Every structure is written in C-alpha cells, then in structure tokens.
XYZ file of N, CA and C in Angstrom:
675
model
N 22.143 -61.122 54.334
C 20.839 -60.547 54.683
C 19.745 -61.264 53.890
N 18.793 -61.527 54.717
C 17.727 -62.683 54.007
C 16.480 -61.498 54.048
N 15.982 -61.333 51.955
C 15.224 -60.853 51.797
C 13.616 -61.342 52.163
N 12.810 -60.858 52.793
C 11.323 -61.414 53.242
C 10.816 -60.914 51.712
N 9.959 -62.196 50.915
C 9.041 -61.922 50.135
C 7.236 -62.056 50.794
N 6.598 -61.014 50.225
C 5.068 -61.198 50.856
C 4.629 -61.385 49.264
N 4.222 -62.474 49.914
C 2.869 -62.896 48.431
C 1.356 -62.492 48.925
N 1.039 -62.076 48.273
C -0.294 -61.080 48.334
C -1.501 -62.298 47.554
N -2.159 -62.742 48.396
C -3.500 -63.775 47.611
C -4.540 -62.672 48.142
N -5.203 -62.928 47.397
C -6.605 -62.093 47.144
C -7.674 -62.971 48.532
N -8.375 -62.175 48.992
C -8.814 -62.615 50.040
C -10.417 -63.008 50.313
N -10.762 -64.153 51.165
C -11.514 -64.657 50.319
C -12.948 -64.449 50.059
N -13.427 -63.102 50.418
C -14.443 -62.626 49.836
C -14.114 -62.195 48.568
N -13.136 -62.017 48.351
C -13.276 -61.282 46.781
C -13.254 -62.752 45.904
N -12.749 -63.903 46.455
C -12.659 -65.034 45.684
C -14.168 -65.731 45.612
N -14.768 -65.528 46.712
C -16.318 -65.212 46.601
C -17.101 -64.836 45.666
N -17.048 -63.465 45.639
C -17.251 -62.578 44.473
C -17.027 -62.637 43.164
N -15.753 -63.491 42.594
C -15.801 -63.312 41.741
C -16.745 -64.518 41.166
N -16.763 -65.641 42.032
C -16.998 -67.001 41.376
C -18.477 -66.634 41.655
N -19.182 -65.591 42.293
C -20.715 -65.106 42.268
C -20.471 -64.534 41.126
N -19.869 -63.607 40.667
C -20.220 -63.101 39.129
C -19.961 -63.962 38.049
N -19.256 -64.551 38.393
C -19.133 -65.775 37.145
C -20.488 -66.626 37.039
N -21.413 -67.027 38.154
C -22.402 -67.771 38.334
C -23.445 -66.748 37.649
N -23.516 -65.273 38.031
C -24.600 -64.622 38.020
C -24.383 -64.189 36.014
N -22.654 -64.354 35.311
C -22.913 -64.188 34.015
C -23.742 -65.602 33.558
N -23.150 -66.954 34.040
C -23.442 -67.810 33.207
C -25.459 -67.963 33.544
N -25.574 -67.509 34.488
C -27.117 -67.768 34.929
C -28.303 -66.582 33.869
N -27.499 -65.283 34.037
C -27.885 -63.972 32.559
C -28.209 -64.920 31.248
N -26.372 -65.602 30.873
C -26.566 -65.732 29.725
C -27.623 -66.746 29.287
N -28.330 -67.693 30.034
C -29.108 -69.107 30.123
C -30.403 -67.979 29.830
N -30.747 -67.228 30.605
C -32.076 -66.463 30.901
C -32.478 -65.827 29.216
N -30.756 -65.343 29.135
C -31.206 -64.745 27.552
C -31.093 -65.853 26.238
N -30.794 -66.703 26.553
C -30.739 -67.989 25.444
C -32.090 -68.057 25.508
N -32.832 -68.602 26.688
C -33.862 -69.320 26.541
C -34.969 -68.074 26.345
N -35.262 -67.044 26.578
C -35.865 -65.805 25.710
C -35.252 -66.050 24.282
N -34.566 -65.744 23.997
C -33.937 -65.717 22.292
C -34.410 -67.285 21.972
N -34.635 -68.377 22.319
C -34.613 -69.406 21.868
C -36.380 -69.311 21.068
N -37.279 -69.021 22.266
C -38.822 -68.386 21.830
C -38.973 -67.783 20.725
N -38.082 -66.654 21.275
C -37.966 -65.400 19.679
C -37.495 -66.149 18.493
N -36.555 -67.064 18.434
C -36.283 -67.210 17.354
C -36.816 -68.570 16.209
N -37.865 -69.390 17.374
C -38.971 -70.139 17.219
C -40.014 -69.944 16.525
N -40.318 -68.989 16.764
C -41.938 -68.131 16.234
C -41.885 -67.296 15.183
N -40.330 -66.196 14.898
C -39.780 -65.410 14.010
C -39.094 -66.156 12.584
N -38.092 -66.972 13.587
C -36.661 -66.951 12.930
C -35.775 -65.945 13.235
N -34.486 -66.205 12.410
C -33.594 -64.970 12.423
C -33.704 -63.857 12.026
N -34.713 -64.062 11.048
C -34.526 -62.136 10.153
C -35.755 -61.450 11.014
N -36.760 -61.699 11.367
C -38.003 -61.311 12.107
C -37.909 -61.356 13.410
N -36.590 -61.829 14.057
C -36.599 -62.054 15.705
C -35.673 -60.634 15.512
N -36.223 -60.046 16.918
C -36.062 -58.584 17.713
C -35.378 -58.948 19.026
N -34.111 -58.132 18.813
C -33.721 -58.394 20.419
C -34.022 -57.654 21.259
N -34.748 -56.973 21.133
C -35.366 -55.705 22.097
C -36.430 -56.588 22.367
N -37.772 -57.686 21.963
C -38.456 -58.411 22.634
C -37.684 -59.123 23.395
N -36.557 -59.789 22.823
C -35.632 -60.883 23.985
C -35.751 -59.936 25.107
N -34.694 -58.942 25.258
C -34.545 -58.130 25.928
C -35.408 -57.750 27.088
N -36.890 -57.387 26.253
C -38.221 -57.251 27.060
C -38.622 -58.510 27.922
N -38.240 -59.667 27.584
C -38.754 -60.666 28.430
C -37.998 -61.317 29.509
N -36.696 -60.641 28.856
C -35.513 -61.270 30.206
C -35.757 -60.011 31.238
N -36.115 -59.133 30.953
C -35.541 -57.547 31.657
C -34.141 -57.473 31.935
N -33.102 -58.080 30.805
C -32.389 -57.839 31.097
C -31.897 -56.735 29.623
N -31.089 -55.651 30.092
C -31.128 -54.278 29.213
C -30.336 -55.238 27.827
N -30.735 -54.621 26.627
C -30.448 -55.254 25.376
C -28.529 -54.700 25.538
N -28.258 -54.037 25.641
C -26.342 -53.736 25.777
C -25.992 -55.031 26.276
N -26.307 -55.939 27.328
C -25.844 -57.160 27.697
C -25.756 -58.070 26.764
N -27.038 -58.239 26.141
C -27.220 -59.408 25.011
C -26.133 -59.075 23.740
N -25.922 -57.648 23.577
C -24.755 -57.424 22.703
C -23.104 -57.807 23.202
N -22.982 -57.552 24.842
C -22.014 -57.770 25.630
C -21.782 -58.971 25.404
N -22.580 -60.250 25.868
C -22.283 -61.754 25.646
C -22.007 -62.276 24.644
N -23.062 -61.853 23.196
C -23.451 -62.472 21.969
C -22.662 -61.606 21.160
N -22.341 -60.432 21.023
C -21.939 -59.541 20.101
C -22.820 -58.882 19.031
N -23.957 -59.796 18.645
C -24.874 -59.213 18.053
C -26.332 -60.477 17.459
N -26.950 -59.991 17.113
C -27.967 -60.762 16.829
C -27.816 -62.512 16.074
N -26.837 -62.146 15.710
C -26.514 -63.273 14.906
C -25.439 -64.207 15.316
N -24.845 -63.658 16.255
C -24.387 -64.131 17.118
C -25.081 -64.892 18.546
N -26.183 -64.681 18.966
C -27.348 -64.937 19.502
C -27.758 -66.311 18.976
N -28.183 -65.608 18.025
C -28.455 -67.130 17.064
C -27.864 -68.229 17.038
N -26.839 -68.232 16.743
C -25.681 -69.157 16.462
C -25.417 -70.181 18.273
N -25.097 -69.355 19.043
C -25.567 -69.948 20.379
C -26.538 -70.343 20.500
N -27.464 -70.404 20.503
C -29.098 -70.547 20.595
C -28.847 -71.987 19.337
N -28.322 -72.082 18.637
C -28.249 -73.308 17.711
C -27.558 -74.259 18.688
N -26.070 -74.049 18.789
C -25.142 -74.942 19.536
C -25.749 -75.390 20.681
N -26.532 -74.527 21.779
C -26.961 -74.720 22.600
C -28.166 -76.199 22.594
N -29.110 -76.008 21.414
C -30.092 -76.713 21.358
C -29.507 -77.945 21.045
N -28.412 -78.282 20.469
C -27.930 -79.253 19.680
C -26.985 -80.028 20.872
N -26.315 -79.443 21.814
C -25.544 -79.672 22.559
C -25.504 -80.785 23.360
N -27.100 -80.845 24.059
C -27.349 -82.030 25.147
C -27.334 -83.546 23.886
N -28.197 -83.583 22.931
C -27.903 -84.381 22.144
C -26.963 -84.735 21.770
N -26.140 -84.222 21.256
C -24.426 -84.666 20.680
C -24.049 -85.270 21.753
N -23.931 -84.590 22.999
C -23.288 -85.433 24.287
C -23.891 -86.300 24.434
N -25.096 -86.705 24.549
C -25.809 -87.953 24.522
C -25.337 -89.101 23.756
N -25.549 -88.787 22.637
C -24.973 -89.822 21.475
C -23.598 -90.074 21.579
N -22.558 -89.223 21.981
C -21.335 -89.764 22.373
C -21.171 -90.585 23.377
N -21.944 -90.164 24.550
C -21.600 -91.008 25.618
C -22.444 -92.691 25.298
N -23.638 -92.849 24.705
C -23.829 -94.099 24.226
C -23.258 -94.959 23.597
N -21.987 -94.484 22.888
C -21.096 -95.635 22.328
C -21.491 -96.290 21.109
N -22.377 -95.792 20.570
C -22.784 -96.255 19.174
C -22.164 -97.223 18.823
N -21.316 -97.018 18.593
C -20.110 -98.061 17.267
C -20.109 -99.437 18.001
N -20.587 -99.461 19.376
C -20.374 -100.871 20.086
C -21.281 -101.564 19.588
N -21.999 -101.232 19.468
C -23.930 -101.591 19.457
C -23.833 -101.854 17.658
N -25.101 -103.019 17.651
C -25.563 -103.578 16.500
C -26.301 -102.478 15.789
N -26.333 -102.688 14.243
C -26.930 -101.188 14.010
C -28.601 -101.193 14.558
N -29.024 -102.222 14.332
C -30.380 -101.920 14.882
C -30.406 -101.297 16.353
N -29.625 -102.033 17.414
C -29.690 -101.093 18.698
C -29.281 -99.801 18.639
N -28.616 -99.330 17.921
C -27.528 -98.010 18.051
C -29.067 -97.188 17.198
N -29.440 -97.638 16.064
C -30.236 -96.836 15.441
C -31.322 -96.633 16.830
N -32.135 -97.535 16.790
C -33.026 -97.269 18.392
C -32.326 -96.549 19.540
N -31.388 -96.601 20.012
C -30.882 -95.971 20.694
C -30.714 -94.374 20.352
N -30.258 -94.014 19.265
C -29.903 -92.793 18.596
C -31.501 -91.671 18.679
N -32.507 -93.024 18.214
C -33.991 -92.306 18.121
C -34.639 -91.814 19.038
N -34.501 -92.965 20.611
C -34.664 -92.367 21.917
C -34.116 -91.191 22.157
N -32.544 -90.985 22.012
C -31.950 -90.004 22.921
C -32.560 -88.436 21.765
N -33.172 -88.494 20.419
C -33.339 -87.878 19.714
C -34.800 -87.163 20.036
N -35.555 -88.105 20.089
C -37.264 -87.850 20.966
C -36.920 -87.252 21.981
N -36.364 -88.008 23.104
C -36.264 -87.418 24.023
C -35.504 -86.196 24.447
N -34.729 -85.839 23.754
C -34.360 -84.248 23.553
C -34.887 -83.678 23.300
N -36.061 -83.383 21.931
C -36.272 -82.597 21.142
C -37.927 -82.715 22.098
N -38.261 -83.448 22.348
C -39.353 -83.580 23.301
C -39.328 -82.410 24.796
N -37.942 -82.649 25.228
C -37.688 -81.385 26.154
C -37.428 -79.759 25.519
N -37.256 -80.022 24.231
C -36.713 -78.825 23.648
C -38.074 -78.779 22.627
N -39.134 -78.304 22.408
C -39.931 -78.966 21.058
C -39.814 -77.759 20.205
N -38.937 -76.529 20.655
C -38.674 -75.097 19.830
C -37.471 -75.585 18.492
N -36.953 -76.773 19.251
C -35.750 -76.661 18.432
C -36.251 -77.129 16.934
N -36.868 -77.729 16.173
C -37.438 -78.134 14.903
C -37.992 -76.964 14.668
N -38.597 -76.369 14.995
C -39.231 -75.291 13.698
C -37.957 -74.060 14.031
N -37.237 -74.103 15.132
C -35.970 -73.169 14.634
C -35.263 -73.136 13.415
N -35.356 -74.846 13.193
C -34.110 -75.529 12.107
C -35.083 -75.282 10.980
N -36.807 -75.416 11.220
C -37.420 -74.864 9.864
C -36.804 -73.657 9.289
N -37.130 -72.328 10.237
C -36.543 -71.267 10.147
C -35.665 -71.232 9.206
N -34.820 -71.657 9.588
C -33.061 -71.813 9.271
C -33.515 -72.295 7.642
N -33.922 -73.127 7.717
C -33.592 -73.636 6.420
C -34.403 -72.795 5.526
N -35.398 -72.528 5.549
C -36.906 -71.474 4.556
C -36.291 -69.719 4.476
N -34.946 -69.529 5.926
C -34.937 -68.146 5.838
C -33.704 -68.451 5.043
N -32.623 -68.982 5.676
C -31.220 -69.063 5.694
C -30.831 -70.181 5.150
N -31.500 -70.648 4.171
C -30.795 -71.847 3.319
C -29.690 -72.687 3.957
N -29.734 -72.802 5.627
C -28.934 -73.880 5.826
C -27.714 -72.990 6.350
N -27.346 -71.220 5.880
C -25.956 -70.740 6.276
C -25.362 -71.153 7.809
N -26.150 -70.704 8.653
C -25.985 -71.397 10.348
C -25.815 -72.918 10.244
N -26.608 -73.972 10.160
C -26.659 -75.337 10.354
C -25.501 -75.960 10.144
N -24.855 -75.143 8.923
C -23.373 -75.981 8.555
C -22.311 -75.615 9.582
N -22.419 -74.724 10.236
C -21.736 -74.402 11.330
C -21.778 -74.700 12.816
N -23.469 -75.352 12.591
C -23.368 -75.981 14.051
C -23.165 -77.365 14.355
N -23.075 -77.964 15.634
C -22.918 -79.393 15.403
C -24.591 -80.255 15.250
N -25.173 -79.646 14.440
C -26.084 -80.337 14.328
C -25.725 -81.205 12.451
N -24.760 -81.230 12.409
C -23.987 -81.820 11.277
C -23.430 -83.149 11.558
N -22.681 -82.804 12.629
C -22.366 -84.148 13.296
C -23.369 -85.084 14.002
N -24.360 -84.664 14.302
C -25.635 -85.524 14.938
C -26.145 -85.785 13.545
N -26.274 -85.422 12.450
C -26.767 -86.205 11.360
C -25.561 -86.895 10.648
N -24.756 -87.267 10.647
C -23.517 -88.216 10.263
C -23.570 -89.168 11.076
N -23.485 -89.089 12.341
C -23.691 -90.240 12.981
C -24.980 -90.903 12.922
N -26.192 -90.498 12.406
C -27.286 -91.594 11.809
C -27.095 -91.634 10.201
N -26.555 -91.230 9.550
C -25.915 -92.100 8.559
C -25.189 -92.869 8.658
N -24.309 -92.912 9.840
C -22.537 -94.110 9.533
C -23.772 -94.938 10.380
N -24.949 -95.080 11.033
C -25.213 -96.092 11.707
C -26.194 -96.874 10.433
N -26.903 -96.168 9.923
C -27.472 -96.592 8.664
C -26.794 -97.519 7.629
N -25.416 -96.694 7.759
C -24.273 -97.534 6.708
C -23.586 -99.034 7.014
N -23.891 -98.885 8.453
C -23.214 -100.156 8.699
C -24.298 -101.294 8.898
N -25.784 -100.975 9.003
C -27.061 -101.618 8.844
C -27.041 -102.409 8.002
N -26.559 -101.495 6.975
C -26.460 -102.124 5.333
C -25.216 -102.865 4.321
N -24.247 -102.370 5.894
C -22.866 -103.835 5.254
C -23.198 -104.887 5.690
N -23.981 -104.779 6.682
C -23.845 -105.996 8.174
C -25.254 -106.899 7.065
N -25.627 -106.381 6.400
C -26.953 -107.023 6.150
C -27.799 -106.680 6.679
N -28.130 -106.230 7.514
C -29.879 -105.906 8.711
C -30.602 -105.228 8.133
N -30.353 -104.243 7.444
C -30.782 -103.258 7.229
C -30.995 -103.467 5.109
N -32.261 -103.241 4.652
C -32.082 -103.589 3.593
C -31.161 -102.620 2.520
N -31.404 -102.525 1.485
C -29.872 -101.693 0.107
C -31.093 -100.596 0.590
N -30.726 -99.462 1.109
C -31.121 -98.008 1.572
C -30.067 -97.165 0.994
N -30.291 -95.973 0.656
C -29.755 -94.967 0.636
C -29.313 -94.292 1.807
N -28.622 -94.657 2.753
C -27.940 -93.672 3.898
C -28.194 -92.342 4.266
N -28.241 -91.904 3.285
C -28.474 -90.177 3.592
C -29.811 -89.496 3.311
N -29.935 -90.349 2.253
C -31.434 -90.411 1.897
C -32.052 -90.526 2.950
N -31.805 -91.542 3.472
C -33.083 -92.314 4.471
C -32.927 -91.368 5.825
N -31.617 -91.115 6.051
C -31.378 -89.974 7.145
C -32.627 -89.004 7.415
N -32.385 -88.520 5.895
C -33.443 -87.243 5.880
C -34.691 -87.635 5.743
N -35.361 -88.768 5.548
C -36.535 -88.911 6.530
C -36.904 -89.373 7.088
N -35.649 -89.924 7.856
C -36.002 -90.105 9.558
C -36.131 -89.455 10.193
N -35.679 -88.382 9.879
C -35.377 -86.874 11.036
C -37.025 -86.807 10.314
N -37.389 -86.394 9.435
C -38.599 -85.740 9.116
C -39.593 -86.528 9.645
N -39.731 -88.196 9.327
C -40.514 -88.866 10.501
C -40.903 -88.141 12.289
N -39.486 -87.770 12.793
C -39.351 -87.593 14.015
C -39.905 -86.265 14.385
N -39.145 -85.249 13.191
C -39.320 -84.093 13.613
C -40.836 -83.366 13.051
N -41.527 -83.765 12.492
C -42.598 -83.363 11.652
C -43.372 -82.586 12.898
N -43.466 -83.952 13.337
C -44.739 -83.654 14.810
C -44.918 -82.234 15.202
N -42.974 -81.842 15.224
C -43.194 -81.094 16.377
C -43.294 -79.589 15.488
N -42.702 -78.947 14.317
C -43.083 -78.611 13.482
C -44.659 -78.083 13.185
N -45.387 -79.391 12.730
C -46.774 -79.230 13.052
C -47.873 -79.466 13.542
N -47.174 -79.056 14.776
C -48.072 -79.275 16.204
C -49.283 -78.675 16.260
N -49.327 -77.043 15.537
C -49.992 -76.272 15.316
C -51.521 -76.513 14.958
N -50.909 -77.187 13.850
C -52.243 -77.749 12.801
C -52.828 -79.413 13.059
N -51.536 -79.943 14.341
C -52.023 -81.414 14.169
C -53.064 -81.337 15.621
N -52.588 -79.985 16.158
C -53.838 -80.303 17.555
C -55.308 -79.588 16.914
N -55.215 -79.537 16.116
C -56.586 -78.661 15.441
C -57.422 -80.326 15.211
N -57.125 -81.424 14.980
C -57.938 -82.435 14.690
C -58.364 -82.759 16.306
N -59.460 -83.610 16.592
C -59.891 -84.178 17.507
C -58.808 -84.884 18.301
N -58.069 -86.022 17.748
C -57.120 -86.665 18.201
C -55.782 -85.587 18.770
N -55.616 -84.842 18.440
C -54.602 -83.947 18.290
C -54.608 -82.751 19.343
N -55.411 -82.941 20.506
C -55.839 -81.939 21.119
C -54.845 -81.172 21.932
N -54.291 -82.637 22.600
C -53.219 -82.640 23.343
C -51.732 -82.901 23.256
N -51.435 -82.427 21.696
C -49.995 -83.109 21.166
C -48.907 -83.130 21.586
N -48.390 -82.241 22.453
C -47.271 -82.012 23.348
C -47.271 -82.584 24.661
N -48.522 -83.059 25.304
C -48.734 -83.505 26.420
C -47.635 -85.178 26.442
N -47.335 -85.156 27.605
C -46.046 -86.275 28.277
C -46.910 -87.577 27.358
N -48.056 -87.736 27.372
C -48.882 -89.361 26.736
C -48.263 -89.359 25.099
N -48.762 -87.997 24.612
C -48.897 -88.010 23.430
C -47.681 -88.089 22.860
N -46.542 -87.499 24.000
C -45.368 -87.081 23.160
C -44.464 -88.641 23.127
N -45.250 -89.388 23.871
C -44.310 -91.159 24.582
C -45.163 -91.743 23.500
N -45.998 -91.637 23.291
C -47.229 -91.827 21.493
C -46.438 -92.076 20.936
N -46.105 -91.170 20.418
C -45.366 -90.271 19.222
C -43.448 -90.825 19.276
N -42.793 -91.548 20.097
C -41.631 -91.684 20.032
C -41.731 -93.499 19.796
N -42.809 -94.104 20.543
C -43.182 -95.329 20.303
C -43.298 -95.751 18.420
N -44.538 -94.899 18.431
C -44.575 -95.052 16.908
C -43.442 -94.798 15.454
N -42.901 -93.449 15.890
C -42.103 -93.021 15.154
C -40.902 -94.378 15.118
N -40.359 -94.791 16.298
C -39.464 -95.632 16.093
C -39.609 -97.293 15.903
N -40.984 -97.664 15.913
C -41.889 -98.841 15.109
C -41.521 -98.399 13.787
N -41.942 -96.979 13.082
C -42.261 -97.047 11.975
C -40.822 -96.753 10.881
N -40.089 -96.529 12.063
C -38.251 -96.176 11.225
C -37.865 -97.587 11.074
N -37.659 -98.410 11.896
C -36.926 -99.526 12.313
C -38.084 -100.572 11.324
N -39.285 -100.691 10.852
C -39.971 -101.422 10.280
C -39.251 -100.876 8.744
N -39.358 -99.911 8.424
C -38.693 -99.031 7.169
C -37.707 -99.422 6.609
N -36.996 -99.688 7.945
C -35.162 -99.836 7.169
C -34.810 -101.025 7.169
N -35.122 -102.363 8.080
C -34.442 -103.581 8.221
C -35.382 -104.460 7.125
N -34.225 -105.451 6.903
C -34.391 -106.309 5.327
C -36.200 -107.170 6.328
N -36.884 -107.221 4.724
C -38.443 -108.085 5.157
C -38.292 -109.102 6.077
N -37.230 -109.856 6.184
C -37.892 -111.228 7.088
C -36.705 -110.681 8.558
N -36.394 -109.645 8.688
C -36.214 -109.192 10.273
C -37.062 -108.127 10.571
N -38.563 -107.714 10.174
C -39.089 -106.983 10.480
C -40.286 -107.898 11.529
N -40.659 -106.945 12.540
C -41.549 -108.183 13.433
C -43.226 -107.867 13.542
C-alpha cells in the first residue's frame, strides 16, 4: 500500500504578504533612523528624546523600542548606519592596489562625498566624543575607516612619497581638515563668503580644496605641485 504524502506550501498571497511586511519593517526602520539621525545631530545622545523621533516619524514610540530596544540602541544604529556607505566604498576601491598618493585621494573623495550626502554625520561624532568620550565610536566601524587612512599614510611614508609624518597623527587632522566644515557650518555661513556653505558649489569648493591642502601637507617638498 503506497502512502500519499501532501506537502502543504503556503500560498502565494501569504508569500506576498510576508515579503510586504518585511519591506514595510525595513522601510519603518529607515523612516526612524533618519528622524533619530536629526535628533541625535542637534542633541546628541543624552539630550535626544525618542518621543520627538517618534513625533516626527508618527510612528508610535513602542516600535522604535520594538526594532532598537532602546535609546541607545537607536544610537548605535544610527552610527553603523552613517558609517556604512563609506566603509563599503573604501572596500570596493581596492586601496592597497593604488599608489599611496592615489588611494589617499581616492579615500578623500569617497569621504567628502559621503559626508557631503550625510553632513549630520560630523557633529553626531562631535556629540559622541564631548558627551560620550568616544564609548559608541569604538564600537562602530567608524574605526576601521580611520585605519585604513593610516595604513595608507604608512605606506606613503615607506614608499618615500609621502614625507617622515606621523600616521595617526596626521590621520587626525585630516579628518579635522575635512570634517571641520561641516561641524561649523553654523558659524562659517554667518561670514559673507559663507552664506551658502552646504550648497552643491560650495560643498565641490570645499572637497577641491580640502584635498589640495591634505595631499600638499603630506607628500615630501619636491613632489608637491
């Protein structure tokens, strides 16, 4: 006697359905990042309210606890998140192929041009550092995006190109070169020149110069042009 098995597949509205709720969590959770990303721009962590997030997504604050687990958890996404498109960037460029001078230029573009689409993310990391001494940062990969402009720095300076620099040193103010702008945007559109600091001219300004004035900085006197 030959037993009949019935296999039971789920049918395909419900396979519908589910891959709509999967779209409609990951589309929530984007809505409440980028609210929390504001909040935590202007606040920081200890002064950002998730009941304003909340208020601006309309989406009820129990969710933002549902996804994130809690405020600080929020945060911490809202870090990875900002840091994310960059890291992938810089991986997929291949650094290590490239001469350090290209890889450094290269690294600075994909760096402008992130933080140029993102311009919340620098005074977040102010935040971070003036509230939270850094506790988040070591946990996000915004650790690894500053190692990789040191090992490119480092090899500037085996190869010769690059004059006897301090690596890590110089790291930290390149980023501050880059990131200053955006930081103090506030006070730099208060001058005449400054009216329009975020605007697409000013901000292609501002990535031109910055990476004239890194790349003039670091390579030995008679390869500077």
């Amino acid at each position: 006697m030959i037993l009949e098995t019935t296999v039971v597949r789920p049918a395909k509205s419900e396979k519908v359905q589910s891959v709509k709720k999967c779209r409609d969590a990951e589309a929530t959770q984007a809505v409440i990042l980028t609210a929390a990303e504001a909040e935590f721009a202007q606040h920081g962590l200890m002064a950002a309210r998730t009941e304003a997030i909340a208020a601006k997504t309309g989406v009820a604050k129990s969710m933002i606890y549902y996804y994130f687990k809690d405020k600080e958890g929020l945060y911490q996404a809202v870090l990875e998140r900002s840091h994310a498109e960059l890291l992938q960037i810089t991986q997929q460029l291949d650094l290590e192929d490239l001469s350090p001078e290209a890889a450094l230029k290269q690294f600075l573009v994909a760096l402008l041009d992130c933080v140029a689409r993102n311009p919340k993310l620098p005074t977040i990391m102010f935040h971070e550092a003036v509230q939270n001494q850094g506790k988040y940062y070591k946990r996000s990969s915004s650790l690894s995006i500053d190692t990789t402009l040191v090992n490119i720095l480092e090899r500037g300076v085996t190869a010769g190109v690059f004059r006897q620099l301090d690596p890590f040193v110089s790291a930290i103010n390149i980023m501050g070169s880059c990131l200053f702008y955006f930081i103090g945007a506030g006070n730099i559109q208060q001058h005449p020149q400054g009216k329009r600091v975020l605007s697409k001219a000013m901000l292609e300004k501002h990535t031109q110069e910055a990476i004239a004035f890194i790349l003039a900085g670091v390579q030995q006197s008679q390869n500077v042009s």
